[in-house]
Coordinates of C-alpha atoms in Angstrom, one line a residue:
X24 CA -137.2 -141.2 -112.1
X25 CA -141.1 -141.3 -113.2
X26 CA -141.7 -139.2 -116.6
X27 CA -145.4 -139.3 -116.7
X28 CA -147.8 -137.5 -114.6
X29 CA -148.2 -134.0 -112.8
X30 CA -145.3 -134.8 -110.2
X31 CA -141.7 -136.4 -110.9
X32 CA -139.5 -137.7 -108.3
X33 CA -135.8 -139.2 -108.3
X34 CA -133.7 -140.1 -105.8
X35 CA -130.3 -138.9 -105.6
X36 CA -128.7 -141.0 -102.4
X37 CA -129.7 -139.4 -99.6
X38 CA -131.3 -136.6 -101.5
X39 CA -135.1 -136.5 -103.1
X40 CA -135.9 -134.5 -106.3
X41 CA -139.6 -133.7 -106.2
X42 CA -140.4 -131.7 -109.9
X43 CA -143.9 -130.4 -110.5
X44 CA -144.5 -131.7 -114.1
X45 CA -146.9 -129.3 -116.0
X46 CA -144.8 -127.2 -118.2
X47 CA -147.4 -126.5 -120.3
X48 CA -149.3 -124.6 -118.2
X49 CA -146.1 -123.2 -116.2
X50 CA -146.3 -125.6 -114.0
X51 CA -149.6 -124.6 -112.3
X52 CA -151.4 -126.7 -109.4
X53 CA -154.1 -128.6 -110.1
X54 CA -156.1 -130.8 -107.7
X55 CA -154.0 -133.7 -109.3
X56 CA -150.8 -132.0 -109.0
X57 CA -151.8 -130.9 -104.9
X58 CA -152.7 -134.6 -104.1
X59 CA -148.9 -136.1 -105.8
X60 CA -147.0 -133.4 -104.3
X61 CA -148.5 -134.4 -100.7
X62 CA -148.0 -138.0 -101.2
X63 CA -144.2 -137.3 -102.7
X64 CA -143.5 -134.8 -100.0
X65 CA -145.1 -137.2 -97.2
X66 CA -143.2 -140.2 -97.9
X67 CA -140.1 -137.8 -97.9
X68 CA -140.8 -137.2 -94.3
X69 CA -141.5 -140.4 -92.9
X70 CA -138.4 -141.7 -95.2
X71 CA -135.5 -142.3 -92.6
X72 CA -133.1 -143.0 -95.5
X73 CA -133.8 -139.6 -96.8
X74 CA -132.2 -136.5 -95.3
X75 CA -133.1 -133.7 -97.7
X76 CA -135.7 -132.9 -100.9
X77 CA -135.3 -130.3 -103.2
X78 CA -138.7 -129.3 -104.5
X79 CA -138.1 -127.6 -108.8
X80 CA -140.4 -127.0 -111.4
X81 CA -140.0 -129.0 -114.9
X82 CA -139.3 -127.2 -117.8
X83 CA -138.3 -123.6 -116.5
X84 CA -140.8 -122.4 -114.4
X85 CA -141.7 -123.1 -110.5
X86 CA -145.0 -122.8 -110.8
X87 CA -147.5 -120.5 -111.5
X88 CA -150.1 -120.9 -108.8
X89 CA -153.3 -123.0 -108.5
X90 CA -154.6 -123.4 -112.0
X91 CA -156.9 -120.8 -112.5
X92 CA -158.6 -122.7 -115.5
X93 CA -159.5 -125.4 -113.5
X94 CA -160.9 -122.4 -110.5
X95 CA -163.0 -120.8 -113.2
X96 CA -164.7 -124.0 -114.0
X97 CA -166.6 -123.6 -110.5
X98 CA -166.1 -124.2 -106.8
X99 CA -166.8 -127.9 -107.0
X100 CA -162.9 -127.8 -108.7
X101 CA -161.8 -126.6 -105.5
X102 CA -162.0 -128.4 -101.8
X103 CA -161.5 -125.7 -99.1
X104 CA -160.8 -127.1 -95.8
X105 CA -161.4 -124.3 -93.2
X106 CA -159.4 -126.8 -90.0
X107 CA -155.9 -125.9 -91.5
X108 CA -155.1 -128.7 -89.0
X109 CA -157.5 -131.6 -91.1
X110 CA -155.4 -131.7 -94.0
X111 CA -153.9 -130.1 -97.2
X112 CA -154.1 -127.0 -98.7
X113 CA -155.1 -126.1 -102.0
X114 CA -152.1 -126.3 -103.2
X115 CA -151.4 -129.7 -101.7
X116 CA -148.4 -129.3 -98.9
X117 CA -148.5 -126.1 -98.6
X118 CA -149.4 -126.7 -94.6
X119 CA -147.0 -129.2 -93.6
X120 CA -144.7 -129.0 -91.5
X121 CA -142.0 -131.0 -92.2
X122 CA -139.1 -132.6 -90.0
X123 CA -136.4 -132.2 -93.0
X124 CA -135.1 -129.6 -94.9
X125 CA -136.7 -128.9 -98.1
X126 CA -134.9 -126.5 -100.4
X127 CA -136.8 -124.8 -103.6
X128 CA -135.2 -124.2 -106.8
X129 CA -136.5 -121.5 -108.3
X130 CA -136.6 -120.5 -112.4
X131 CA -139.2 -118.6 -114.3
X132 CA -142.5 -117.9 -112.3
X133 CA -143.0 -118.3 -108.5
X134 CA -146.2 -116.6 -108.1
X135 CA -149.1 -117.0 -106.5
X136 CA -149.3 -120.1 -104.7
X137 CA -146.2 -121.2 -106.0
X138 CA -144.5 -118.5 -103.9
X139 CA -146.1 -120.2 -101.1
X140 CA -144.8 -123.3 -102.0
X141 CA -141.2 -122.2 -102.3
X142 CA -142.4 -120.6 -98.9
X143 CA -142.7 -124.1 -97.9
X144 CA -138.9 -124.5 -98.3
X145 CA -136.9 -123.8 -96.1
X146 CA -133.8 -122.4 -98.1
X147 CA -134.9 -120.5 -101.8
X148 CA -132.0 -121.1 -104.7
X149 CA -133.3 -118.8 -107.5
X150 CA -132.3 -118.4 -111.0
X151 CA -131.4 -114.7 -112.5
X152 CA -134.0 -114.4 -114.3
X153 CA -136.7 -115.7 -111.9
X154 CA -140.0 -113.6 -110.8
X155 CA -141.2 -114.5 -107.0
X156 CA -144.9 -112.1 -106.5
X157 CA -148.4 -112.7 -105.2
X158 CA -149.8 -112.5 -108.8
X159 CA -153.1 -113.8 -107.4
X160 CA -153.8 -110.5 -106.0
X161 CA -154.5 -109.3 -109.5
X162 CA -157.4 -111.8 -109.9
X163 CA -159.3 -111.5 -106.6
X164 CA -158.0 -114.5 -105.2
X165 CA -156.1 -114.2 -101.8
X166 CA -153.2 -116.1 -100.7
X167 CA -154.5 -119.4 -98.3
X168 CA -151.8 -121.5 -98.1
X169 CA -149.4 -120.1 -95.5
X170 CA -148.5 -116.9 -97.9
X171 CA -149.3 -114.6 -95.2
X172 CA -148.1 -116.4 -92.6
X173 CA -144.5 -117.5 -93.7
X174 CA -143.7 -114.2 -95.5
X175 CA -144.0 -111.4 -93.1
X176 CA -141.6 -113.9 -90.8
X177 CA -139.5 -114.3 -93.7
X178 CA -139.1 -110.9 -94.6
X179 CA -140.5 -108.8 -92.9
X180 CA -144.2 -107.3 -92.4
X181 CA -144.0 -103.9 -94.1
X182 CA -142.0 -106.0 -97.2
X183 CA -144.6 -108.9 -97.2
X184 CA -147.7 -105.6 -97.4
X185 CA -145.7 -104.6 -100.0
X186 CA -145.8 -107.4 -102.4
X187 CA -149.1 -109.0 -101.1
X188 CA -151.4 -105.7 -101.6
X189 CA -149.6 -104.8 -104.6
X190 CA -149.1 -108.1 -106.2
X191 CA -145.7 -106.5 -108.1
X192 CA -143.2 -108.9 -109.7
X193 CA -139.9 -109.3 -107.3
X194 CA -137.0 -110.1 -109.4
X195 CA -134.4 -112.6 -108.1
X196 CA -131.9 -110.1 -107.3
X197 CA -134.1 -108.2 -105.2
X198 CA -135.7 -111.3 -103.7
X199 CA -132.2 -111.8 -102.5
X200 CA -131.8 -108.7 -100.7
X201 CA -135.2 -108.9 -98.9
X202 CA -134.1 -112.6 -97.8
X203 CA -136.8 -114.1 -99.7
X204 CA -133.9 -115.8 -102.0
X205 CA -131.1 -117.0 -100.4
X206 CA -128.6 -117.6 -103.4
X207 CA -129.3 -116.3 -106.7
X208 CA -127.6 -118.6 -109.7
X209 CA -127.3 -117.7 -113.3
X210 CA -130.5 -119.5 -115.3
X211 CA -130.9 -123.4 -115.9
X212 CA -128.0 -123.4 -112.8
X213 CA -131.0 -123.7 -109.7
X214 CA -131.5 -127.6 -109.7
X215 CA -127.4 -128.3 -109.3
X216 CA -127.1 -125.4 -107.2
X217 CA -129.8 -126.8 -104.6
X218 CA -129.0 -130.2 -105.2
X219 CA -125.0 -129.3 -104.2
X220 CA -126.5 -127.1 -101.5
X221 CA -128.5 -130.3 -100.2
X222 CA -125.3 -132.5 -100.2
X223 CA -123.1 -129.5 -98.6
X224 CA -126.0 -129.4 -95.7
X225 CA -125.5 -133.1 -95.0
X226 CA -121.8 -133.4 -95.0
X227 CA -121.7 -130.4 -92.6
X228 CA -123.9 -132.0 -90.3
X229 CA -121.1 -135.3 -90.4
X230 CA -118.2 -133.5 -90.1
X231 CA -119.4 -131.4 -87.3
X232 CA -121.1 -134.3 -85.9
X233 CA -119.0 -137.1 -85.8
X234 CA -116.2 -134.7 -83.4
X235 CA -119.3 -134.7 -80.7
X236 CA -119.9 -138.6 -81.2
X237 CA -116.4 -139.2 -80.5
X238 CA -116.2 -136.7 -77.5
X239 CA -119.3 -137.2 -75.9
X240 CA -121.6 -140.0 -77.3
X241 CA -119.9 -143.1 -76.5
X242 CA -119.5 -142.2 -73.2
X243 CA -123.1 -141.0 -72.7
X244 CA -124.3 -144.5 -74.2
X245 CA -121.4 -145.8 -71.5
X246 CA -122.7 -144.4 -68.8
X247 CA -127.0 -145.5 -70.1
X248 CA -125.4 -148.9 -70.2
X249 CA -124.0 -149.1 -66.9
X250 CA -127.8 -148.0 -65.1
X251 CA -127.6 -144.3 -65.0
X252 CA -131.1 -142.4 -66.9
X253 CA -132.7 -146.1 -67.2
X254 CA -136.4 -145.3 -66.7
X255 CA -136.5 -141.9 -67.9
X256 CA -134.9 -140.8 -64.3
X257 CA -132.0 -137.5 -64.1
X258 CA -130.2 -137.1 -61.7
X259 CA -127.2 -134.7 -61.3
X260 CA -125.0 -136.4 -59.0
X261 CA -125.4 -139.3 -61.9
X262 CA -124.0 -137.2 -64.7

């Protein structure tokens, strides 16, 4: 597991830790931070060894957003790409779309564009204590990385108004009942829980897959073997 710099990954078998390392400023997204996370989070993806990644925030909190100090320096401290298609987003992955489950584990503060990156995920493990909210709002700075996309079609649109023109903290137990969270774990519990949650998902998909292989696999590769689909051709008769 690498200890230095804004983004810490570790491999745990089939599993990839990705921890945003910037406790000191609650884990907050800086242009450095955005570039590691889409590099870690990219070579997830193209990883065939690698089934799941749990993205967490080192040292209790998710993260607090793109790093406002480095904003009120001036614009040139942040790249806005207006072809959401070209590449990242400010806060790095934000726009991906990834072919693997990614599961967020959530403690302290995910505000801002850190909600959007446990937005990102596709499953939300948060701790008790937890605050999820579009704290940006406060500040004048809208949500550009997927926030009102992915929310209203995670909870709903008149919830996602709610927290996006109010900018109100959502504690984990509500979170839960809105859907935003989908398990809520008693604090410093989130990593394991998303971690066990990661290796429950892939042992489901053996046990309920290997039944079908037996059943129906070897004699589809049987039948692809002896001529039949060869070509990309169907034919009913055939099958």
């Amino acid at each position: 597991m690498g200890s230095n710099g804004p983004v810490v990954s570790e491999r745990r078998g089939a599993v990839m830790l990705i921890g945003i390392n910037r406790p000191e400023a609650r884990n907050a997204v800086n242009r450095e931070t955005a570039q590691r996370l889409t590099e870690e989070l990219s070579a997830f993806d193209q990883d065939d060894s690698l089934n799941v990644a749990v993205l967490y925030g080192v040292g209790g909190n998710f993260c607090a957003g793109f790093d406002l100090k480095e904003l009120a320096h001036g614009s040139d401290s942040l790249e806005l790409e207006q072809d959401v298609s070209s590449g990242p987003g400010p806060m790095g992955p934000s726009r991906m779309r990834l072919s693997k489950p990614l599961i967020a584990a959530v403690s302290g503060y995910a505000v801002a564009g850190g909600l959007e990156l446990a937005l990102l995920a596709d499953m939300r493990v948060a701790e008790e204590s937890s605050i999820m909210g579009v704290f940006c709002r406060r500040f004048g700075v809208p949500l550009i990385d997927g926030g009102t996309v992915r929310l209203p079609q995670l909870i709903g649109l008149s919830r996602a108004l709610d927290l996006i023109l109010t900018g109100r903290p959502v504690k984990a137990h509500e979170a839960l009942a809105f859907g935003l969270a989908n398990r809520v774990v008693p604090d410093g519990q989130a990593l394991q829980e998303a971690l066990e949650l990661a290796e429950q998902a892939m042992q489901y998909e053996t046990d309920n897959g290997i039944p079908v292989v037996i059943a129906e696999a070897v004699a589809g590769a049987a039948k692809f073997s002896s001529g039949v689909g060869r070509g990309g051709t169907f034919s009913k008769s055939k099958l």
